[in-house]
Amino acid sequence: MADQVNYSRISGLASGLDIDSIVKSMIKAESYRLNKYKQAQTKDEWKQDIYRTVNSDLGNFIVNTRKDLGLSSTTATGININKSISSVTWVNKTTVSDETVLTATANGDAAAGKYSVNVTQLATGVTAASSKAIVTSADPTVKVGTATKLSEIKDINITGSDTITFYINGKEISGLTGDSTVQDLLNKVNQSGAGIKMTYDSGLGRFFIATTSTGSSYGFQVTSDANRTTSISGTKAENLFNALSLNINRSDGTVVTGNADNLKELNNGTDAIYDFAGATGLTSSSNQVTVNGINMDFKKTGSVTVSVETDIDTIVTKIKKFFEEDYNKLLDGLYAKINEKADRDYQPLTDDQKEAMKDDDIKKWEDKAKQGLLQNDPTISSMLYSIRDMLYEPVSGVDSKYNTLYKIGIETKSYFDGGKPGQIEIDEAKLRQALIENPDAVMSVLFKNSDADYTSKSLTSSERSSIKEQTGIVGRIYNEIIFGIKGIVDQAGYGQEEDVLRNVRSNIFIDFVTERSSISYLSKDITDLKKRIADEQDSLKRKEDMYYQKFTAMEKAISQMNSQSAWLAQQFGTGQ
């Protein structure tokens, strides 16, 4: 038992030495590699965070400027859909001689001019409504509610166990009984796919029915069979509809009662009929139509003139904001990152150094240590070089008088004026003149679009060059930034920026997943460093144990010597 000493933490009782302090100092002296590994890991983690912040800035630049330019829209489910410049409505402005007849906007591809429009008929749907308040049989002064059972409606002549089945526009409505509620009826009709919306206004006590779309292809018909040939006469469904006391508003303007015979008759909506600039008898199932890039919303019948002209003021405002504000600001931030110099005197703090410092001092130190981590970064620098390079190249298929930026008054800033490579300044007078002379050419040199994926790694250099030639400057900027985003994802992963980057391009991570198995270079380095740190910690623990073993042996030897000395002294004392 005497030999089983816990040497991991012994005191120098025999030697009088502070063994723990000595061992700690010895291990500290040998922790150089461990500290270097930890500092390297910390630097990689900082660099990873900074990279991801850069990608957030790049992604948000594309997403936000696309929205500002009308080049993307968000669906009801939150999905971003990219659009071409031909679909935006700020390039042209419209005036309508009488906006009570119709309102209009013009897409980017609409031709300037004046257009005569004559609306002779509006598109309509079919509607029906209760002609009176629907009340309960128990108390005719009380309107039914959505929780009221169908059998409790006044004059319905249906018992709780009676089943009710009918067809609306050939779609079966079944599973209803007298015990079903008003809400059950609404749900069955609205979920049937019949193209009908049925509602109940509890305040008015009335049912309302309407086709979900306008036009002659949409109507309202109630039958007792899917073939739509047999009326509901003599069925519980007839009792139901009689109790609802419907009036049907037909497309010809007449109103008929909703009895079995009238319900069997197909009541269709009407198409809009209109003339546009000499094209007569045009029809549409909707009152919202687009002709020749002009979007019109018919309000009533009548004749108007729609005028379309290039909206130079809005175009200039949009272009200046994109380049002189958003784009230049982005480049300012990127150049700040790659031009920021690192101070080699500030390295990540070791654990011992942090213990001796206050929290505020630690933050100040680490802020200084983070500076310059992306100094001369090749991924960002390459992206900036590519952007700067393509700004000077002409866009193919555009009138040679306007096929480069500088020809339309958009030029790179001078270094002597404080500009950074690739930053833009605009000669507004020259831009306005180009828009007056040839607005289509100006919009093409900026926004001409190519459907091909410029960033696909399967492309050859010549294929990529061809796509670039066919793409306007704004699209080129986006493409080079997406290239940069992909490169940064390879370096640092996507972190918390996944949603933003997917809004830039839905398949933006495909190369990262297929080629790198979603493991970034920095993540791999960090994993390797963590293993080295663990191995080094194990090595230092073994050394610490070894030192304690040696000091334990020393203490043991000194203790034995002290015991022998005491025994000898005792013997000599006894001899006296």
Coordinates of C-alpha atoms in Angstrom, one line a residue:
M1 CA 0.0 0.0 0.0
A2 CA 2.9 2.3 0.7
D3 CA 4.0 2.2 -2.9
Q4 CA 0.6 3.2 -4.3
V5 CA 1.2 6.9 -4.1
N6 CA -1.1 9.3 -6.1
Y7 CA 1.8 11.1 -7.8
S8 CA -0.5 13.2 -10.0
R9 CA -0.8 15.9 -7.3
I10 CA 1.9 15.5 -4.5
S11 CA 3.3 18.1 -2.1
G12 CA 7.0 18.4 -1.4
L13 CA 6.7 17.5 2.3
A14 CA 10.0 15.7 2.3
S15 CA 11.9 18.0 0.0
G16 CA 10.2 21.3 0.9
L17 CA 9.7 22.0 -2.8
D18 CA 6.4 23.2 -4.5
I19 CA 6.2 20.2 -6.8
D20 CA 2.9 21.3 -8.5
S21 CA 4.3 24.7 -9.4
I22 CA 7.5 23.1 -10.7
V23 CA 5.7 20.6 -12.9
K24 CA 3.3 23.2 -14.1
S25 CA 6.2 25.4 -15.2
M26 CA 7.9 22.5 -16.9
I27 CA 4.7 21.6 -18.8
K28 CA 4.1 25.2 -19.7
A29 CA 7.6 25.4 -21.2
E30 CA 6.8 22.4 -23.3
S31 CA 3.4 23.7 -24.4
Y32 CA 4.7 25.7 -27.3
R33 CA 3.4 23.4 -30.0
L34 CA 0.0 23.0 -28.3
N35 CA -0.4 26.8 -28.1
K36 CA 0.6 27.2 -31.8
Y37 CA -2.0 24.6 -32.8
K38 CA -4.7 26.3 -30.8
Q39 CA -3.7 29.7 -32.2
A40 CA -3.9 28.2 -35.7
Q41 CA -7.3 26.7 -35.0
T42 CA -8.5 30.0 -33.7
K43 CA -7.2 31.9 -36.7
D44 CA -8.9 29.4 -39.0
E45 CA -12.2 29.8 -37.2
W46 CA -11.9 33.6 -37.3
K47 CA -11.1 33.4 -41.0
Q48 CA -14.1 31.1 -41.6
D49 CA -16.4 33.6 -39.9
I50 CA -15.0 36.5 -41.9
Y51 CA -15.3 34.6 -45.2
R52 CA -18.9 33.8 -44.4
T53 CA -19.6 37.5 -43.6
V54 CA -18.1 38.4 -47.0
N55 CA -20.4 35.8 -48.6
S56 CA -23.4 37.2 -46.8
D57 CA -22.5 40.7 -48.2
L58 CA -22.1 39.2 -51.7
G59 CA -25.3 37.2 -51.5
N60 CA -27.4 40.1 -50.1
F61 CA -26.0 42.4 -52.8
I62 CA -27.3 40.1 -55.6
V63 CA -30.7 39.4 -53.8
N64 CA -31.4 43.0 -52.9
T65 CA -30.3 44.6 -56.1
R66 CA -32.3 42.1 -58.1
K67 CA -35.4 43.1 -56.1
D68 CA -34.6 46.8 -56.5
L69 CA -34.4 46.3 -60.3
G70 CA -37.5 44.1 -60.4
L71 CA -35.3 41.2 -61.6
S72 CA -36.7 38.8 -59.0
S73 CA -40.0 38.2 -57.2
T74 CA -40.9 36.1 -54.1
T75 CA -43.6 33.5 -54.3
A76 CA -46.2 33.0 -51.6
T77 CA -44.0 30.1 -50.3
G78 CA -41.0 32.4 -50.0
I79 CA -39.1 31.1 -53.1
N80 CA -37.2 33.7 -55.2
I81 CA -37.8 33.6 -58.9
N82 CA -35.5 35.5 -61.2
K83 CA -36.9 37.5 -64.1
S84 CA -35.5 39.2 -67.2
I85 CA -35.5 42.9 -67.8
S86 CA -38.3 42.5 -70.3
S87 CA -40.7 41.8 -67.5
V88 CA -40.0 44.9 -65.3
T89 CA -42.3 47.9 -65.4
W90 CA -40.0 50.7 -64.6
V91 CA -38.3 51.0 -68.0
N92 CA -41.3 52.5 -69.6
K93 CA -44.1 54.7 -68.3
T94 CA -47.7 54.7 -69.4
T95 CA -50.5 57.1 -69.5
V96 CA -54.1 56.2 -70.1
S97 CA -56.6 58.8 -71.4
D98 CA -59.4 57.4 -69.1
E99 CA -58.3 55.2 -66.2
T100 CA -61.9 54.5 -65.3
V101 CA -61.9 52.2 -68.3
L102 CA -58.5 50.6 -67.7
T103 CA -55.2 51.0 -66.0
A104 CA -51.9 50.0 -67.7
T105 CA -48.2 49.4 -67.1
A106 CA -45.6 48.6 -69.7
N107 CA -42.9 45.9 -69.5
G108 CA -39.4 46.6 -70.4
D109 CA -39.8 45.1 -73.9
A110 CA -42.9 47.2 -74.8
A111 CA -42.5 49.5 -77.8
A112 CA -43.0 53.2 -77.3
G113 CA -46.0 54.7 -79.0
K114 CA -49.7 55.4 -78.7
Y115 CA -52.2 52.5 -78.8
S116 CA -56.0 52.7 -79.1
V117 CA -57.9 50.2 -77.0
N118 CA -61.7 49.6 -77.1
V119 CA -63.2 47.4 -74.4
T120 CA -66.6 46.1 -75.5
Q121 CA -67.2 43.4 -72.9
L122 CA -65.7 42.6 -69.5
A123 CA -64.7 39.1 -68.4
T124 CA -67.2 38.0 -65.7
G125 CA -67.7 35.0 -63.5
V126 CA -71.0 33.6 -62.1
T127 CA -72.2 34.5 -58.7
A128 CA -75.1 33.5 -56.5
A129 CA -76.4 34.6 -53.1
S130 CA -79.2 34.0 -50.7
S131 CA -82.1 36.2 -51.4
K132 CA -82.9 36.5 -47.7
A133 CA -81.4 35.7 -44.3
I134 CA -81.2 32.0 -43.5
V135 CA -82.6 31.3 -40.1
T136 CA -83.0 28.3 -37.7
S137 CA -86.2 26.3 -37.6
A138 CA -86.2 26.5 -33.8
D139 CA -86.3 30.3 -33.8
P140 CA -86.9 32.1 -37.1
T141 CA -85.4 35.3 -35.6
V142 CA -82.0 33.7 -35.2
K143 CA -79.7 33.5 -38.1
V144 CA -77.8 30.2 -38.6
G145 CA -74.1 30.0 -37.7
T146 CA -71.3 28.0 -39.1
A147 CA -71.8 25.4 -36.3
T148 CA -75.5 25.1 -37.0
K149 CA -76.5 21.6 -38.3
L150 CA -78.0 21.5 -41.8
S151 CA -81.1 19.8 -40.4
E152 CA -81.7 22.8 -38.1
I153 CA -82.1 25.3 -41.1
K154 CA -85.6 26.5 -41.5
D155 CA -87.7 24.8 -44.1
I156 CA -84.9 22.4 -45.1
N157 CA -87.0 19.2 -44.6
I158 CA -83.9 17.1 -43.8
T159 CA -83.4 14.9 -40.8
G160 CA -80.1 14.2 -39.0
S161 CA -79.6 10.8 -40.6
D162 CA -80.5 11.9 -44.2
T163 CA -77.5 11.8 -46.6
I164 CA -77.0 14.6 -49.1
T165 CA -75.1 14.1 -52.3
F166 CA -74.8 16.3 -55.4
Y167 CA -72.4 17.4 -58.1
I168 CA -71.1 20.9 -58.8
N169 CA -69.6 21.3 -62.3
G170 CA -69.3 17.5 -62.4
K171 CA -67.4 17.3 -59.1
E172 CA -69.0 15.1 -56.4
I173 CA -70.0 16.6 -53.1
S174 CA -70.7 13.7 -50.7
G175 CA -70.4 12.7 -47.1
L176 CA -72.9 15.3 -45.9
T177 CA -75.9 14.4 -43.6
G178 CA -78.4 16.4 -41.8
D179 CA -76.1 16.3 -38.8
S180 CA -73.3 18.0 -40.8
T181 CA -72.8 21.7 -40.0
V182 CA -72.8 24.7 -42.2
Q183 CA -69.0 24.8 -42.0
D184 CA -68.9 21.1 -43.2
L185 CA -70.9 22.2 -46.2
L186 CA -68.6 25.1 -47.0
N187 CA -65.5 22.8 -46.6
K188 CA -66.9 20.1 -48.9
V189 CA -67.8 22.6 -51.7
N190 CA -64.5 24.6 -51.4
Q191 CA -62.3 21.5 -51.4
S192 CA -64.1 19.7 -54.3
G193 CA -62.1 21.3 -57.1
A194 CA -65.2 22.4 -58.8
G195 CA -63.9 26.0 -59.3
I196 CA -66.4 27.4 -56.9
K197 CA -66.0 29.4 -53.7
M198 CA -68.8 29.2 -51.2
T199 CA -68.9 31.5 -48.2
Y200 CA -71.4 32.3 -45.4
D201 CA -71.7 35.8 -43.9
S202 CA -73.0 35.1 -40.3
G203 CA -73.8 38.8 -39.9
L204 CA -76.1 38.9 -42.9
G205 CA -77.2 35.3 -42.6
R206 CA -76.6 34.8 -46.3
F207 CA -74.6 32.3 -48.4
F208 CA -72.5 33.6 -51.3
I209 CA -71.2 31.5 -54.3
A210 CA -68.8 32.6 -57.0
T211 CA -66.7 31.0 -59.6
T212 CA -63.0 31.2 -58.7
S213 CA -62.1 32.5 -62.2
T214 CA -63.8 34.6 -64.8
G215 CA -64.4 33.7 -68.4
S216 CA -66.7 31.6 -70.5
S217 CA -64.8 28.4 -69.5
Y218 CA -65.9 28.8 -65.9
G219 CA -69.5 28.4 -64.7
F220 CA -71.8 27.1 -62.0
Q221 CA -74.0 24.0 -62.4
V222 CA -75.5 21.7 -59.8
T223 CA -76.7 18.2 -60.9
S224 CA -77.2 14.8 -59.3
D225 CA -74.8 13.0 -61.6
A226 CA -71.2 13.4 -62.8
N227 CA -72.3 13.6 -66.4
R228 CA -74.2 16.8 -65.5
T229 CA -77.4 15.7 -67.2
T230 CA -79.8 15.1 -64.3
S231 CA -81.3 17.7 -62.1
I232 CA -81.4 17.4 -58.3
S233 CA -85.1 17.5 -58.4
G234 CA -86.7 15.2 -55.8
T235 CA -83.4 14.7 -53.8
K236 CA -82.3 15.9 -50.4
A237 CA -79.9 18.2 -52.3
E238 CA -82.9 20.0 -53.8
N239 CA -84.2 20.5 -50.2
L240 CA -80.8 21.9 -49.2
F241 CA -80.5 24.4 -52.1
N242 CA -84.2 25.5 -51.7
A243 CA -83.5 26.2 -48.0
L244 CA -80.4 28.3 -49.0
S245 CA -82.8 30.5 -51.2
L246 CA -80.2 31.3 -53.8
N247 CA -80.5 33.8 -56.6
I248 CA -78.2 33.2 -59.6
N249 CA -76.7 36.2 -61.3
R250 CA -76.2 35.2 -64.9
S251 CA -73.6 36.7 -67.3
D252 CA -76.3 38.3 -69.4
G253 CA -77.4 40.4 -66.4
T254 CA -80.5 38.4 -65.5
V255 CA -81.2 37.0 -62.1
V256 CA -82.9 33.6 -61.7
T257 CA -83.9 31.7 -58.6
G258 CA -81.7 28.7 -57.7
N259 CA -84.3 26.0 -58.2
A260 CA -83.4 22.5 -59.5
D261 CA -84.0 23.4 -63.1
N262 CA -82.0 26.6 -63.1
L263 CA -79.2 24.9 -61.1
K264 CA -79.1 22.2 -63.8
E265 CA -78.5 24.8 -66.5
L266 CA -74.9 25.6 -66.9
N267 CA -74.4 29.3 -66.1
N268 CA -71.1 30.4 -67.6
G269 CA -69.1 33.5 -67.2
T270 CA -68.1 35.7 -70.1
D271 CA -64.8 36.5 -71.8
A272 CA -63.5 40.0 -72.1
I273 CA -63.7 41.3 -75.7
Y274 CA -61.5 44.2 -76.8
D275 CA -59.7 45.8 -79.7
F276 CA -56.1 46.8 -79.5
A277 CA -54.3 49.0 -82.1
G278 CA -56.2 47.7 -85.0
A279 CA -56.4 44.1 -83.8
T280 CA -60.2 43.6 -83.3
G281 CA -62.2 41.0 -81.5
L282 CA -59.5 39.9 -79.1
T283 CA -60.8 37.8 -76.2
S284 CA -59.5 37.0 -72.7
S285 CA -61.0 34.9 -69.9
S286 CA -59.5 37.6 -67.5
N287 CA -59.8 41.3 -67.3
Q288 CA -56.0 41.4 -66.8
V289 CA -54.3 41.1 -70.2
T290 CA -50.9 41.7 -71.7
V291 CA -50.5 42.7 -75.3
N292 CA -47.3 43.7 -76.9
G293 CA -45.6 44.1 -73.5
I294 CA -48.4 46.3 -72.2
N295 CA -50.3 45.1 -69.1
M296 CA -53.9 46.3 -68.9
D297 CA -56.6 45.9 -66.3
F298 CA -60.0 46.4 -67.7
K299 CA -62.5 48.2 -65.3
K300 CA -65.4 48.9 -67.6
T301 CA -66.3 49.1 -71.3
G302 CA -65.1 52.1 -73.3
S303 CA -62.4 53.4 -75.6
V304 CA -59.1 54.9 -74.5
T305 CA -55.6 55.7 -75.7
V306 CA -52.6 54.1 -74.0
S307 CA -49.3 56.0 -74.4
V308 CA -46.0 54.3 -73.7
E309 CA -42.6 56.1 -73.5
T310 CA -39.2 55.4 -72.1
D311 CA -39.0 56.5 -68.5
I312 CA -35.6 58.0 -68.6
D313 CA -35.7 59.6 -65.1
T314 CA -36.5 56.2 -63.5
I315 CA -33.9 54.4 -65.5
V316 CA -31.2 56.8 -64.6
T317 CA -32.2 56.6 -60.9
K318 CA -32.1 52.8 -61.0
I319 CA -28.8 52.6 -62.8
K320 CA -27.1 55.2 -60.5
K321 CA -28.3 53.4 -57.4
F322 CA -27.1 50.1 -58.6
F323 CA -23.6 51.3 -59.6
E324 CA -22.8 54.4 -57.5
E325 CA -24.4 53.2 -54.3
D326 CA -24.8 49.4 -54.0
Y327 CA -22.0 48.2 -56.3
N328 CA -19.4 50.7 -55.2
K329 CA -20.2 50.2 -51.6
L330 CA -19.8 46.4 -52.0
L331 CA -16.4 46.9 -53.6
D332 CA -15.4 49.3 -50.8
G333 CA -16.0 46.6 -48.3
L334 CA -14.2 43.9 -50.3
Y335 CA -11.1 46.1 -50.9
A336 CA -11.1 46.9 -47.2
K337 CA -10.8 43.2 -46.4
I338 CA -8.0 42.4 -48.8
N339 CA -6.1 45.6 -48.2
E340 CA -6.3 45.4 -44.4
K341 CA -2.8 44.7 -43.1
A342 CA -2.1 42.2 -40.4
D343 CA -0.2 43.1 -37.3
R344 CA 2.0 40.1 -36.6
D345 CA 2.5 41.3 -33.0
Y346 CA -1.1 40.4 -32.3
Q347 CA -1.7 36.6 -32.3
P348 CA -4.6 34.7 -30.7
L349 CA -4.3 34.7 -27.0
T350 CA -3.3 31.5 -25.1
D351 CA -5.5 30.3 -22.2
D352 CA -2.8 31.6 -19.7
Q353 CA -2.8 35.0 -21.4
K354 CA -6.5 35.3 -21.2
E355 CA -6.5 34.4 -17.5
A356 CA -4.3 37.4 -16.8
M357 CA -6.5 39.9 -18.8
K358 CA -9.8 41.7 -18.4
D359 CA -12.7 40.9 -20.8
D360 CA -12.5 44.3 -22.5
D361 CA -8.8 43.9 -23.0
I362 CA -9.3 40.5 -24.5
K363 CA -11.9 41.8 -27.0
K364 CA -9.6 44.7 -28.0
W365 CA -6.7 42.3 -28.5
E366 CA -8.7 39.8 -30.5
D367 CA -10.2 42.6 -32.7
K368 CA -6.7 43.6 -33.5
A369 CA -5.6 40.0 -34.1
K370 CA -8.4 39.4 -36.6
Q371 CA -7.3 42.3 -38.8
G372 CA -5.7 41.3 -42.1
L373 CA -6.7 37.7 -42.1
L374 CA -8.0 38.1 -45.6
Q375 CA -5.1 40.3 -46.7
N376 CA -4.4 39.7 -50.5
D377 CA -6.9 36.8 -50.4
P378 CA -6.7 35.0 -53.7
T379 CA -10.4 34.1 -54.0
I380 CA -11.7 37.6 -53.4
S381 CA -8.8 39.2 -55.4
S382 CA -9.5 37.0 -58.4
M383 CA -13.2 37.8 -58.3
L384 CA -12.5 41.6 -58.2
Y385 CA -10.0 41.3 -61.1
S386 CA -12.6 39.4 -63.2
I387 CA -15.2 42.0 -62.5
R388 CA -12.9 44.8 -63.3
D389 CA -11.7 43.1 -66.5
M390 CA -15.2 42.4 -67.9
L391 CA -16.4 46.0 -67.4
Y392 CA -14.4 47.1 -70.4
E393 CA -15.5 44.3 -72.8
P394 CA -18.3 45.0 -75.4
V395 CA -21.6 43.2 -75.3
S396 CA -22.2 41.3 -78.5
G397 CA -25.4 41.8 -80.5
V398 CA -25.7 45.5 -79.4
D399 CA -25.3 48.5 -81.7
S400 CA -21.6 49.2 -81.7
K401 CA -22.3 52.9 -80.8
Y402 CA -23.5 51.8 -77.4
N403 CA -22.1 48.3 -76.8
T404 CA -19.7 49.2 -73.9
L405 CA -20.2 51.0 -70.6
Y406 CA -18.1 54.0 -71.4
K407 CA -20.1 54.6 -74.6
I408 CA -23.2 55.2 -72.5
G409 CA -21.6 57.3 -69.9
I410 CA -20.7 54.7 -67.3
E411 CA -17.0 54.6 -66.6
T412 CA -14.6 53.3 -64.0
K413 CA -13.5 55.7 -61.3
S414 CA -10.0 57.3 -61.5
Y415 CA -7.5 56.1 -58.9
F416 CA -6.6 59.8 -58.4
D417 CA -10.2 60.6 -57.5
G418 CA -10.1 58.1 -54.7
G419 CA -11.6 55.3 -56.7
K420 CA -10.8 51.6 -56.4
P421 CA -10.2 49.3 -59.3
G422 CA -13.6 48.4 -60.9
Q423 CA -15.6 51.1 -59.1
I424 CA -18.0 53.1 -61.2
E425 CA -18.9 56.7 -61.8
I426 CA -21.7 57.9 -64.1
D427 CA -21.8 60.8 -66.6
E428 CA -25.5 61.4 -66.2
A429 CA -25.8 63.7 -69.2
K430 CA -24.1 61.2 -71.5
L431 CA -26.3 58.4 -70.1
R432 CA -29.5 60.4 -70.7
Q433 CA -28.5 61.2 -74.2
A434 CA -27.9 57.5 -75.0
L435 CA -31.3 56.7 -73.6
I436 CA -32.9 59.3 -75.8
E437 CA -31.1 58.0 -78.9
N438 CA -31.4 54.3 -78.4
P439 CA -33.0 53.1 -75.1
D440 CA -33.1 49.4 -76.3
A441 CA -29.3 49.4 -76.8
V442 CA -28.7 50.9 -73.4
M443 CA -30.9 48.4 -71.7
S444 CA -29.3 45.5 -73.6
V445 CA -25.7 46.5 -72.8
L446 CA -26.7 46.6 -69.1
F447 CA -29.3 43.8 -68.8
K448 CA -29.0 41.5 -71.8
N449 CA -29.5 38.0 -70.4
S450 CA -28.2 34.5 -71.2
D451 CA -30.0 31.4 -70.0
A452 CA -26.7 29.4 -69.8
D453 CA -25.1 28.8 -66.4
Y454 CA -21.9 30.9 -66.7
T455 CA -20.5 29.4 -63.4
S456 CA -20.9 25.7 -64.4
K457 CA -17.6 23.9 -64.0
S458 CA -18.4 21.7 -67.0
L459 CA -17.9 24.7 -69.4
T460 CA -14.8 25.1 -71.4
S461 CA -13.0 28.5 -71.3
S462 CA -14.3 29.3 -74.8
E463 CA -17.8 28.4 -73.9
R464 CA -17.7 30.6 -70.8
S465 CA -16.2 33.4 -72.9
S466 CA -19.0 33.1 -75.4
I467 CA -21.7 33.3 -72.6
K468 CA -19.9 36.4 -71.2
E469 CA -20.0 38.1 -74.5
Q470 CA -23.7 37.5 -74.8
T471 CA -24.5 38.8 -71.3
G472 CA -25.0 42.4 -70.2
I473 CA -22.8 44.1 -67.6
V474 CA -25.2 43.6 -64.7
G475 CA -25.5 39.9 -65.4
R476 CA -21.7 39.7 -65.8
I477 CA -21.2 41.3 -62.3
Y478 CA -23.7 38.8 -60.8
N479 CA -21.9 35.9 -62.6
E480 CA -18.5 36.8 -61.3
I481 CA -19.8 37.3 -57.8
I482 CA -21.5 33.9 -57.9
F483 CA -18.1 32.5 -58.9
G484 CA -16.6 34.2 -55.9
I485 CA -19.3 32.9 -53.6
K486 CA -18.7 29.4 -54.7
G487 CA -15.0 29.8 -54.2
I488 CA -15.5 31.2 -50.7
V489 CA -17.9 28.3 -49.9
D490 CA -15.2 25.9 -50.9
Q491 CA -12.9 27.7 -48.5
A492 CA -15.2 28.2 -45.5
G493 CA -18.6 26.4 -46.1
Y494 CA -21.8 28.4 -46.0
G495 CA -22.5 28.5 -42.2
Q496 CA -25.7 30.5 -41.4
E497 CA -25.8 32.0 -44.9
E498 CA -27.4 29.0 -46.6
D499 CA -30.8 30.6 -47.2
V500 CA -29.4 33.9 -48.6
L501 CA -27.1 32.0 -51.0
R502 CA -29.8 29.7 -52.2
N503 CA -31.8 32.8 -53.1
V504 CA -28.9 33.8 -55.2
R505 CA -29.1 30.5 -57.1
S506 CA -30.9 27.4 -56.0
N507 CA -28.2 25.0 -57.0
I508 CA -25.3 27.1 -55.8
F509 CA -23.9 24.4 -53.5
I510 CA -24.0 21.6 -56.0
D511 CA -20.3 21.6 -56.7
F512 CA -19.5 22.0 -53.0
V513 CA -21.6 18.9 -52.3
T514 CA -20.5 16.7 -55.2
E515 CA -16.8 17.6 -55.3
R516 CA -16.0 18.3 -51.7
S517 CA -18.7 16.3 -49.9
S518 CA -19.7 19.6 -48.1
I519 CA -16.3 19.8 -46.4
S520 CA -14.6 23.1 -46.8
Y521 CA -10.8 23.6 -46.8
L522 CA -10.9 25.5 -43.5
S523 CA -13.2 22.9 -41.9
K524 CA -10.7 20.2 -42.9
D525 CA -7.8 22.2 -41.5
I526 CA -9.7 22.8 -38.3
T527 CA -10.5 19.1 -37.9
D528 CA -6.8 18.3 -38.5
L529 CA -5.7 20.9 -35.9
K530 CA -8.2 19.5 -33.4
K531 CA -6.6 16.1 -33.8
R532 CA -3.1 17.5 -33.4
I533 CA -4.3 19.4 -30.3
A534 CA -5.8 16.3 -28.8
D535 CA -2.6 14.3 -29.6
E536 CA -0.4 17.1 -28.1
Q537 CA -2.5 17.3 -25.0
D538 CA -2.2 13.5 -24.6
S539 CA 1.6 13.8 -25.0
L540 CA 1.8 16.6 -22.4
K541 CA -0.3 14.6 -20.0
R542 CA 2.0 11.7 -20.3
K543 CA 5.0 14.0 -19.7
E544 CA 3.2 15.5 -16.7
D545 CA 2.6 12.0 -15.3
M546 CA 6.3 11.1 -15.9
Y547 CA 7.5 14.2 -14.0
Y548 CA 5.2 13.5 -11.1
Q549 CA 6.5 9.9 -11.0
K550 CA 10.1 11.2 -10.9
F551 CA 9.3 13.8 -8.2
T552 CA 7.4 11.1 -6.3
A553 CA 10.4 8.8 -6.4
M554 CA 12.6 11.7 -5.3
E555 CA 10.2 12.5 -2.4
K556 CA 10.2 8.9 -1.5
A557 CA 14.0 8.7 -1.5
I558 CA 14.3 11.9 0.6
S559 CA 11.7 10.6 3.0
Q560 CA 13.6 7.4 3.4
M561 CA 16.9 9.3 3.9
N562 CA 15.2 11.5 6.5
S563 CA 13.9 8.4 8.3
Q564 CA 17.3 6.8 8.3
S565 CA 18.9 10.0 9.6
A566 CA 16.3 10.2 12.3
W567 CA 17.0 6.5 13.2
L568 CA 20.7 7.1 13.3
A569 CA 20.3 10.2 15.4
Q570 CA 18.1 8.2 17.8
Q571 CA 20.7 5.4 18.0
F572 CA 23.5 7.8 18.8
G573 CA 21.3 9.5 21.3
T574 CA 20.6 6.2 23.0
G575 CA 24.3 5.3 23.1
Q576 CA 24.9 8.3 25.2

